[in-house]
Coordinates of N, CA and C in Angstrom, one line a residue:
X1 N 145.6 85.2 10.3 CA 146.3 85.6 11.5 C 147.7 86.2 11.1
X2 N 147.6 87.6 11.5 CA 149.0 87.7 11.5 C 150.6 87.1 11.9
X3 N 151.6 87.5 11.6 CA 152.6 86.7 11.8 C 153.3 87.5 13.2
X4 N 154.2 86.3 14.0 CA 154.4 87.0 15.1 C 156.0 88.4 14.7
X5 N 155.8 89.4 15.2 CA 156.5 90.0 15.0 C 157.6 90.8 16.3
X6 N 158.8 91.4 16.1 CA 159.5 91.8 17.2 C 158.8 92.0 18.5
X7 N 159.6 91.8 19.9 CA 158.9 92.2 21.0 C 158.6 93.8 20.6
X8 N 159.8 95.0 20.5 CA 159.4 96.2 20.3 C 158.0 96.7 19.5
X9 N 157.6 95.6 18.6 CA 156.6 96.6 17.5 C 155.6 95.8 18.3
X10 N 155.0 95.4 19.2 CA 153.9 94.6 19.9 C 153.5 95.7 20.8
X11 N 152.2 96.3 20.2 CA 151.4 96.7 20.8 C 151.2 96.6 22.5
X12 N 151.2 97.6 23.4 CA 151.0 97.2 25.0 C 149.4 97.1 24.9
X13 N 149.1 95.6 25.3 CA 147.3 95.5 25.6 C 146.3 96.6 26.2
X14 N 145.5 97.0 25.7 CA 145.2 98.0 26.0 C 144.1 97.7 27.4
X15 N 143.4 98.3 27.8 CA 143.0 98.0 29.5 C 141.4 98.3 29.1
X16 N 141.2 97.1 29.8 CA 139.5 96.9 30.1 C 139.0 98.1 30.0
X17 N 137.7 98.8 29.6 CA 136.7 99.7 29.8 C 136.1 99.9 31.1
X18 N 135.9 100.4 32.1 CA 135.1 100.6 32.6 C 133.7 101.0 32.3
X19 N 132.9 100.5 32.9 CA 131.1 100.9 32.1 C 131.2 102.0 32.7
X20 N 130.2 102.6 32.0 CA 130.2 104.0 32.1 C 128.6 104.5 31.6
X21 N 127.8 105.0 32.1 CA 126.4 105.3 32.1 C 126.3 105.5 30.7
X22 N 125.5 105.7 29.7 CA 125.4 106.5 28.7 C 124.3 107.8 28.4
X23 N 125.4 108.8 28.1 CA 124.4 110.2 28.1 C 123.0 110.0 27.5
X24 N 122.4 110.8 28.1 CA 120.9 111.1 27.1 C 120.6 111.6 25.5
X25 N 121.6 112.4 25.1 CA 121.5 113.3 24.0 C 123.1 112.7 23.6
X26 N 123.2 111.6 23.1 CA 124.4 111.8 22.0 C 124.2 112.3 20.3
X27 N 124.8 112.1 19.7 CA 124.5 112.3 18.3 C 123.9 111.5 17.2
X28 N 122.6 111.3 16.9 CA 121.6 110.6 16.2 C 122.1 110.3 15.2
X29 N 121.8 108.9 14.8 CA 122.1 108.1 13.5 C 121.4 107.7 13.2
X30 N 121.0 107.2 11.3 CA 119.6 106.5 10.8 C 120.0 105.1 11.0
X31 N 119.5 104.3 11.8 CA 119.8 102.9 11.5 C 119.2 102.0 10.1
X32 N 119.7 101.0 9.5 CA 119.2 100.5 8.8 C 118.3 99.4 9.4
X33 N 117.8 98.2 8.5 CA 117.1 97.1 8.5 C 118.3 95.9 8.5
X34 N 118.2 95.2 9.6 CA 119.2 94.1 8.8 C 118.9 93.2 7.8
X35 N 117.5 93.2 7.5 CA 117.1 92.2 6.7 C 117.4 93.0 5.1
X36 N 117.8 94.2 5.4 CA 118.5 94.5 3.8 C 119.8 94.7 3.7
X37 N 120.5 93.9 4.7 CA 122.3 93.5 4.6 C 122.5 92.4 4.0
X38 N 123.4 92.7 3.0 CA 123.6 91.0 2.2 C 125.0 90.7 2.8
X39 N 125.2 89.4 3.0 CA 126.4 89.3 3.4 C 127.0 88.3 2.8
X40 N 128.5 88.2 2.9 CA 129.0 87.3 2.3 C 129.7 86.3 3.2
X41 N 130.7 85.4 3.1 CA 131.5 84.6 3.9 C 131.9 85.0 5.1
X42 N 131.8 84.5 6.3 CA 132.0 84.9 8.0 C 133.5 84.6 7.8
X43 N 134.3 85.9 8.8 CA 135.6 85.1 9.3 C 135.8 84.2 10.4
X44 N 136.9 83.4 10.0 CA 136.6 82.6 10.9 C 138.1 82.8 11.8
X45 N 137.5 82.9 12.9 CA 138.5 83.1 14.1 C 138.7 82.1 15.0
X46 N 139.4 82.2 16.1 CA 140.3 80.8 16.7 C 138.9 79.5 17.6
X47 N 137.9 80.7 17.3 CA 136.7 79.8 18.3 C 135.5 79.7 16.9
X48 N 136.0 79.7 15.9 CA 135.0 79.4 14.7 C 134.5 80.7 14.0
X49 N 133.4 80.7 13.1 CA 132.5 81.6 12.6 C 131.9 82.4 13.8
X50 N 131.9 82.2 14.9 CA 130.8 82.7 15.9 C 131.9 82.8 17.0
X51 N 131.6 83.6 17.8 CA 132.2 84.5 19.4 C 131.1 84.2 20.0
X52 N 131.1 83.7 21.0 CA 130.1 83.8 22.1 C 130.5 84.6 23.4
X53 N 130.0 85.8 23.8 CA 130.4 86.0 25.3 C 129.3 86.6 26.0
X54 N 129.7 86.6 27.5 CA 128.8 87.5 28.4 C 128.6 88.8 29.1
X55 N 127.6 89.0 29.4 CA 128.2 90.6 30.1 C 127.7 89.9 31.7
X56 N 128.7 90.2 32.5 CA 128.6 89.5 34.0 C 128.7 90.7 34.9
X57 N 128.1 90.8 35.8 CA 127.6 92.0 36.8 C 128.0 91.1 38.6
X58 N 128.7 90.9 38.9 CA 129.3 90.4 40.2 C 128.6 89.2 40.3
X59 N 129.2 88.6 39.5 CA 129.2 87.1 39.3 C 127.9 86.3 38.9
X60 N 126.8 87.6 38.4 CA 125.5 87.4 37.8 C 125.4 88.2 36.7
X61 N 124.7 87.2 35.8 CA 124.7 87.8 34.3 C 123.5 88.2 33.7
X62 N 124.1 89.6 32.7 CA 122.8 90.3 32.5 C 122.5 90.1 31.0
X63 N 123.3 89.7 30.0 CA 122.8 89.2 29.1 C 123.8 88.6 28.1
X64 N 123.6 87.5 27.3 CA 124.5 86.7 26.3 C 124.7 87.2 25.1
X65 N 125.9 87.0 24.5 CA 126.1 87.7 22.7 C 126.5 87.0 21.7
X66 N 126.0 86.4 21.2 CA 126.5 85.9 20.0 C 126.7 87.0 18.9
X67 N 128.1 86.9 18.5 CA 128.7 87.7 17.3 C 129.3 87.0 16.5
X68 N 129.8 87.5 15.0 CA 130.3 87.6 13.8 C 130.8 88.2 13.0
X69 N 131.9 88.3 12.3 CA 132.1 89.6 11.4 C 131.8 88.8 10.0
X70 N 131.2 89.7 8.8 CA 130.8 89.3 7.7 C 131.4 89.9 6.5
X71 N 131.7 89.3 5.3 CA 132.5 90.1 4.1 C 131.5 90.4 3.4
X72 N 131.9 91.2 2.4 CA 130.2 91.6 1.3 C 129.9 90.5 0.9
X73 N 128.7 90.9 0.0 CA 127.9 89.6 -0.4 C 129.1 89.1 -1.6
X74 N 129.9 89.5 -2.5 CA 130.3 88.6 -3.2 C 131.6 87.7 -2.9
X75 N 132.0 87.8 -1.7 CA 133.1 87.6 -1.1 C 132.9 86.0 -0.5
X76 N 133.2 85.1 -0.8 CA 132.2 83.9 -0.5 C 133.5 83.4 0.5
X77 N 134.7 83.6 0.6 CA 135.9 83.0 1.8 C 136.2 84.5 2.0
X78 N 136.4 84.5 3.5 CA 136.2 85.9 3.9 C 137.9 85.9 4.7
X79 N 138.6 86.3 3.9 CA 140.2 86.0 4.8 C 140.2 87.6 4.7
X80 N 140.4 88.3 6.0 CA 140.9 89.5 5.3 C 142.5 90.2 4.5
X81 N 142.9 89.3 5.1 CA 145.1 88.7 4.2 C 144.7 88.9 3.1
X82 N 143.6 88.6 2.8 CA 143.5 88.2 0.9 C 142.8 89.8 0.6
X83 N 142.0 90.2 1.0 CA 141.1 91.1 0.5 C 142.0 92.7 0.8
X84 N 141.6 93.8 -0.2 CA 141.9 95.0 -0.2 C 141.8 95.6 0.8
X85 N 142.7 97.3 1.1 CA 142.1 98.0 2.2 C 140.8 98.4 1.4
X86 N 140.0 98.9 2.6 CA 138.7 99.4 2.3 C 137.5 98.6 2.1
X87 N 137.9 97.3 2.3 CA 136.9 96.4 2.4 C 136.0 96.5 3.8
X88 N 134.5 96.7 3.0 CA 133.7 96.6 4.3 C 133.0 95.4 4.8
X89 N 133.7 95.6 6.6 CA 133.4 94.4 7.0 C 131.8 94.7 7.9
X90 N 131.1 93.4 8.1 CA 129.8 93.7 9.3 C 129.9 92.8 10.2
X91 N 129.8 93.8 11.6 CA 130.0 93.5 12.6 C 128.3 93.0 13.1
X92 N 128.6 92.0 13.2 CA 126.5 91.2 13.8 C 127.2 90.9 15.4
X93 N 126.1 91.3 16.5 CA 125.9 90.8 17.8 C 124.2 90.4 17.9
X94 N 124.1 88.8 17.9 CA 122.7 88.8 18.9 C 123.0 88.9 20.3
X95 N 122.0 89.5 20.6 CA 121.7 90.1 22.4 C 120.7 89.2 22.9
X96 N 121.0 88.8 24.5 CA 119.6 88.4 24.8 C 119.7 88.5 26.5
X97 N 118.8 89.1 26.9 CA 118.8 89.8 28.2 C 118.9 88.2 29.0
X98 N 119.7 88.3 30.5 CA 119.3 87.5 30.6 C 118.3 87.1 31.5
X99 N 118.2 85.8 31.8 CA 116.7 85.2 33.2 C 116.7 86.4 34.3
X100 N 115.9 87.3 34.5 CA 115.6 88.0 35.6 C 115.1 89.6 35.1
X101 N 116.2 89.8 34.3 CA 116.6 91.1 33.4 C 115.0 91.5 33.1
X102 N 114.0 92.8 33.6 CA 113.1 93.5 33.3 C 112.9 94.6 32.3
X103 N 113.9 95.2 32.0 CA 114.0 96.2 31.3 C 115.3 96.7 30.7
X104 N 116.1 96.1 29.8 CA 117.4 96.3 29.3 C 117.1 97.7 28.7
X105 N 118.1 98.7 28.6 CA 117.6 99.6 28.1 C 119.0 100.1 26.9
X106 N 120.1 99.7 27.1 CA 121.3 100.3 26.3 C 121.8 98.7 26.2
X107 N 122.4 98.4 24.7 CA 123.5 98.0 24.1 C 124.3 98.8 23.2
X108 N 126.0 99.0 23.6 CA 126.9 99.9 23.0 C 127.7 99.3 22.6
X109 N 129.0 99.7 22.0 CA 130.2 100.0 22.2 C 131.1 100.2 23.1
X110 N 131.8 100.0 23.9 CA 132.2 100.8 25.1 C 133.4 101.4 24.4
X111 N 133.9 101.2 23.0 CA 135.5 102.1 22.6 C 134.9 102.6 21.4
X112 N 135.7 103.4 21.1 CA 135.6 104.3 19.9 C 135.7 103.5 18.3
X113 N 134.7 103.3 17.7 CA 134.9 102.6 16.8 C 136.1 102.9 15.5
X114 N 136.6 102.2 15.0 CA 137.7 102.5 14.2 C 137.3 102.2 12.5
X115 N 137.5 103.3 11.7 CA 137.0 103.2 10.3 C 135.7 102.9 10.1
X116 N 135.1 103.4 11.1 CA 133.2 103.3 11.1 C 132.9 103.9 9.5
X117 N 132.2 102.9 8.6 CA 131.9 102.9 7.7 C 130.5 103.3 7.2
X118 N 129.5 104.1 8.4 CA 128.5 104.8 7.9 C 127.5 104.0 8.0
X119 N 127.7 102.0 8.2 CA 126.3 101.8 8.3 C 126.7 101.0 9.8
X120 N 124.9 101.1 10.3 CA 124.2 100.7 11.0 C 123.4 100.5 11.7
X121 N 122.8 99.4 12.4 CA 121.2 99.2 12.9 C 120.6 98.4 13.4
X122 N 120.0 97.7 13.2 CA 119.2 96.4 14.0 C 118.3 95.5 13.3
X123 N 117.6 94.3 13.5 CA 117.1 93.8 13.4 C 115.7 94.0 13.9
X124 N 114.7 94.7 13.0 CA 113.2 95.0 12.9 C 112.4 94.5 13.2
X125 N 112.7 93.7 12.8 CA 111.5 92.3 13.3 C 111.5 92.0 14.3
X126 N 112.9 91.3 14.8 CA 113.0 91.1 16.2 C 113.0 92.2 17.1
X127 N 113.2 93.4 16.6 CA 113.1 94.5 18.1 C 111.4 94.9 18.1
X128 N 110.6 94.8 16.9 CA 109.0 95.2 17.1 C 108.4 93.6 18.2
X129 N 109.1 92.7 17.6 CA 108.4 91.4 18.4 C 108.8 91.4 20.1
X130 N 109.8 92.2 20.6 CA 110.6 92.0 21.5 C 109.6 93.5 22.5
X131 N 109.8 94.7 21.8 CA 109.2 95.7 22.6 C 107.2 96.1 22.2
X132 N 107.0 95.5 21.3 CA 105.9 95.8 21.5 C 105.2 97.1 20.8
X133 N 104.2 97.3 20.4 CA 103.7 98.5 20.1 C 103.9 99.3 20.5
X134 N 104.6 100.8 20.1 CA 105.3 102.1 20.6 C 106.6 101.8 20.8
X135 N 107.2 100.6 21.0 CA 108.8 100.3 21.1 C 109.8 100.8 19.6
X136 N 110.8 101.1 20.0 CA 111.7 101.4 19.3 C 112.7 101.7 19.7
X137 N 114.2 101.7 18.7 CA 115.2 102.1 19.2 C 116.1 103.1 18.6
X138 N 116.6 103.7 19.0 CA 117.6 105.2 18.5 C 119.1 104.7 18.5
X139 N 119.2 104.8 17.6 CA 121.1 104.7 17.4 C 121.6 105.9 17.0
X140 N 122.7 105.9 18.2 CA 123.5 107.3 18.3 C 125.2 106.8 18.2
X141 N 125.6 107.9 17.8 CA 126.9 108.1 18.3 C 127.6 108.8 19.6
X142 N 128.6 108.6 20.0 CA 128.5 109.0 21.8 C 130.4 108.6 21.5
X143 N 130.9 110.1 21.6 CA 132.5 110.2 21.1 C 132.9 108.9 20.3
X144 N 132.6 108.3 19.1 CA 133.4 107.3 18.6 C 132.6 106.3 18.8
X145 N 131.6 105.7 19.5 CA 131.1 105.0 19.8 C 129.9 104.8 19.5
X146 N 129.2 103.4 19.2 CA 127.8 103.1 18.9 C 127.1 102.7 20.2
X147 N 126.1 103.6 20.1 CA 125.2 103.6 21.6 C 123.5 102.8 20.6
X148 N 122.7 101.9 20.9 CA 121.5 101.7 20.7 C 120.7 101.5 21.9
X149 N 119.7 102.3 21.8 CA 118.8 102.8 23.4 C 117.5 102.5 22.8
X150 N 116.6 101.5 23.7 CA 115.8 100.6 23.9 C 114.3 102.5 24.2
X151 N 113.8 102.4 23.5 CA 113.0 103.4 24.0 C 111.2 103.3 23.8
X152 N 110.6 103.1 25.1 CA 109.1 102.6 25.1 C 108.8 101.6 24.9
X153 N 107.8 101.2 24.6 CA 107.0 99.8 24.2 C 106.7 99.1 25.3
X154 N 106.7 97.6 25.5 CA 106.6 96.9 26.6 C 107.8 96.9 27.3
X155 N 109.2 97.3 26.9 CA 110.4 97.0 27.4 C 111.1 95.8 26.7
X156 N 112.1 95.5 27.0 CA 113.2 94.7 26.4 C 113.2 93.1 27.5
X157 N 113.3 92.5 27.7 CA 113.1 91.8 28.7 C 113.8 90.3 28.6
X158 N 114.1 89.5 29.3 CA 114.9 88.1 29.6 C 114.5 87.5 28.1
X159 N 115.1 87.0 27.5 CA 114.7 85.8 26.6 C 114.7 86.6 25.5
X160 N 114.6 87.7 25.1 CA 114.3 88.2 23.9 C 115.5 88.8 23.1
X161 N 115.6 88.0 22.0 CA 117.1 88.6 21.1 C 116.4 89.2 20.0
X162 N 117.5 90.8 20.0 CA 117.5 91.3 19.1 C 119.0 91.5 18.7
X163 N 118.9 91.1 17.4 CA 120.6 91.6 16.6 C 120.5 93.0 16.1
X164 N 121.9 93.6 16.6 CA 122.1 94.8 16.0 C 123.3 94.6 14.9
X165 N 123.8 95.1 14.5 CA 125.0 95.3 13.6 C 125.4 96.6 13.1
X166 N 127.6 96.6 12.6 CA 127.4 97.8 12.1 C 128.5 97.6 11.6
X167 N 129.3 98.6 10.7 CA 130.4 98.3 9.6 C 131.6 98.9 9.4
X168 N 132.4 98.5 9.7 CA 134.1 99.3 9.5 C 134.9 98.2 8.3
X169 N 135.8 99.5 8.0 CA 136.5 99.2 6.8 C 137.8 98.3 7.5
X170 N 137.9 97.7 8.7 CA 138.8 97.3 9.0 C 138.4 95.9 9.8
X171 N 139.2 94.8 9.6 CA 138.8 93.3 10.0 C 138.7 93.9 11.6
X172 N 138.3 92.8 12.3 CA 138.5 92.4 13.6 C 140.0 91.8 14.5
X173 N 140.1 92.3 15.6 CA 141.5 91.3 16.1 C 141.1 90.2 16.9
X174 N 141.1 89.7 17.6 CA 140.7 88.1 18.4 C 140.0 89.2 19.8
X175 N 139.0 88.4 20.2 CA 138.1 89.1 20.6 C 138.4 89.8 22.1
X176 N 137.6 91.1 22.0 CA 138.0 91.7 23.5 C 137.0 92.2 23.7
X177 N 137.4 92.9 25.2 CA 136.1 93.8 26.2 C 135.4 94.9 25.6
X178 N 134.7 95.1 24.5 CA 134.4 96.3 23.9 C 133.4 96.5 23.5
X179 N 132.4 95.9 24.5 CA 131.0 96.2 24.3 C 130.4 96.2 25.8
X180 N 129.4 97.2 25.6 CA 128.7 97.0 26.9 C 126.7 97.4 27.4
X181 N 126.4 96.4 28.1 CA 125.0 96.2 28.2 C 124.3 96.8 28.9
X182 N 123.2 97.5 29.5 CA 123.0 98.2 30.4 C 121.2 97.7 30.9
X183 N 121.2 97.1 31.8 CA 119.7 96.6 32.0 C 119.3 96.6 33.7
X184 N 118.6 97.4 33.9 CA 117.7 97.5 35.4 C 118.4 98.1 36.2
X185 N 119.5 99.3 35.7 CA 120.3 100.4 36.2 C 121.2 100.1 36.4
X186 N 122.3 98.5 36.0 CA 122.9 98.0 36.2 C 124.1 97.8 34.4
X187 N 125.1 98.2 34.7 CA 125.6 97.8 33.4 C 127.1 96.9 33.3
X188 N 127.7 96.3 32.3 CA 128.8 95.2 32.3 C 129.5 95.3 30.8
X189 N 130.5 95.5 31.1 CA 131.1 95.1 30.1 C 131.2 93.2 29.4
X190 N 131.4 93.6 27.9 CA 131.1 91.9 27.4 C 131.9 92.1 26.2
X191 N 132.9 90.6 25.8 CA 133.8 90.6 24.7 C 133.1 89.9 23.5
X192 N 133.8 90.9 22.7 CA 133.2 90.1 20.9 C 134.4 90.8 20.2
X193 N 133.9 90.1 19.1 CA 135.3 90.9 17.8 C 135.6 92.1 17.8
X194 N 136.2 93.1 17.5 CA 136.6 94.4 17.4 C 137.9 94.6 16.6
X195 N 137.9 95.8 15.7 CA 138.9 96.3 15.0 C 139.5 96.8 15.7
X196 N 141.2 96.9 15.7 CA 142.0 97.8 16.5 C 141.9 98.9 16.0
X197 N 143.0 99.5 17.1 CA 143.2 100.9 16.6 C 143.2 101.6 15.6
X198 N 143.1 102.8 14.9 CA 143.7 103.1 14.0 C 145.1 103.7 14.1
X199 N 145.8 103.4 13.6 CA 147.0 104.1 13.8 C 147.0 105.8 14.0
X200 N 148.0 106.6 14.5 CA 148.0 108.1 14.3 C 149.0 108.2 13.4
X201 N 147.9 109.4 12.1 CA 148.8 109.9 10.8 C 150.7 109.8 11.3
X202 N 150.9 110.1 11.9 CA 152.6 110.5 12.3 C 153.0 108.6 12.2
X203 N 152.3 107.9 12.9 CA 153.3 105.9 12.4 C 152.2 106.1 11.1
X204 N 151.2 106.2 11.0 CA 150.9 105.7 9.3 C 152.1 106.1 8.1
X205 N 152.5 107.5 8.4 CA 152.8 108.2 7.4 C 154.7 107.7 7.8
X206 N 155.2 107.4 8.9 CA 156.1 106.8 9.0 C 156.8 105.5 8.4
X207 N 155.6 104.6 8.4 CA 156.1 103.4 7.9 C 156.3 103.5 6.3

C-alpha cells in the first residue's frame, strides 16, 4: 500500500461507468488458454488474495466475480513495492451468471485498460463445458477496453463459471467499478481490481 500523501497530489475519484451496450465489430484479438498461464504469488489486498463482487441490475443480480491479480510464475511473494516497472501482472475474473440469467452474452471492461500487455483470454475448458458444441468466444478490443462476447452454442446460462483473464504491466489499486456484464439485454456494472490510470507524458516527464 502506498503511503498517504499531500491533499494536493490525491487524485479526484474518478466516477462510476455507466454500462453502455457493446458494439458489434470492435477490434479482434487472439485469446489464449488459461491452462497455459503459469502464475506466481497472488497479491494480497485489504479483503485477502481474492475480490469478490457483483453485477446488480435494480436490486437483482446478474452475475458473481471472483477475482485476483497474479505475479509471474517465479515470483513466489507478489508485493508489487518490491518488484520492477514492467512487471507483468494477471488479471483472473471467475464469472457466473446468476439464478435466472438465460443467455449471458458479454463480459468486459467498462474502462480503458492501462499498460495492456498483449495477453489475453479464457478458460477452455470451462467455456466448451458451459456453451456447448458450436459455442465460442471472441475477444476484442473496443477503445482501450477488453470486450469477450459469448457467441453460439447452447448459450451461457445461470451456474456456469467461466474464467477469463488478461495482463498489464501495472499492479492493481483497491478495487473499483470497472467491469461490466451483459446478460438477457440487460447489463451492470461490477467491481474487481484494476490498474490506474496511466499518467499523461507532460506529469510523467514532469516528475
Amino acid at each position: 500500500m502506498a503511503a498517504c500523501s499531500d491533499a494536493p497530489d490525491t487524485p479526484a475519484p474518478e466516477p462510476t461507468p455507466a454500462p453502455r451496450f457493446t458494439p458489434d465489430k470492435p477490434r479482434m484479438l487472439v485469446p489464449a488458454d488459461l491452462a497455459t498461464v503459469h502464475f506466481g504469488g497472488r497479491i494480497e489486498g485489504l479483503e485477502g488474495p481474492e475480490v469478490t463482487g457483483s453485477f446488480v441490475l435494480d436490486g437483482e443480480p446478474l452475475a458473481e466475480m471472483v477475482s485476483y491479480v497474479a505475479c509471474p510464475e517465479a515470483v513466489t511473494e507478489c508485493d508489487p513495492a518490491e518488484l520492477p516497472d514492467g512487471t507483468v501482472y494477471t488479471y483472473v475474473h471467475r464469472v457466473t451468471p446468476a439464478e435466472g440469467v438465460e443467455n449471458a452474452a458479454v463480459f468486459r471492461t467498462a474502462r480503458k485498460i492501462s499498460a495492456f500487455a498483449n495477453g489475453v483470454g479464457f478458460d477452455r475448458h470451462e467455456a466448451d463445458a458451459a456453451l456447448g458444441p458450436g459455442g465460442k468466444i471472441d475477444v476484442s478490443a473496443d477503445n482501450g477496453a477488453l470486450v469477450w462476447r459469448v457467441i453460439g452454442g447452447d448459450g451461457w446460462k445461470a451456474g456456469e463459471t467461466i474464467t477469463f483473464y488478461w495482463q498489464s504491466t501495472m499492479p492493481p489499486e483497491e478495487p473499483r467499478q470497472a467491469y461490466q456484464f451483459e446478460a438477457d439485454g440487460s447489463a451492470a456494472i461490477g467491481s474487481g481490481p484494476f490498474p490506474p490510470r496511466e499518467k499523461p507524458v507532460q506529469e510523467t516527464a514532469s516528475r
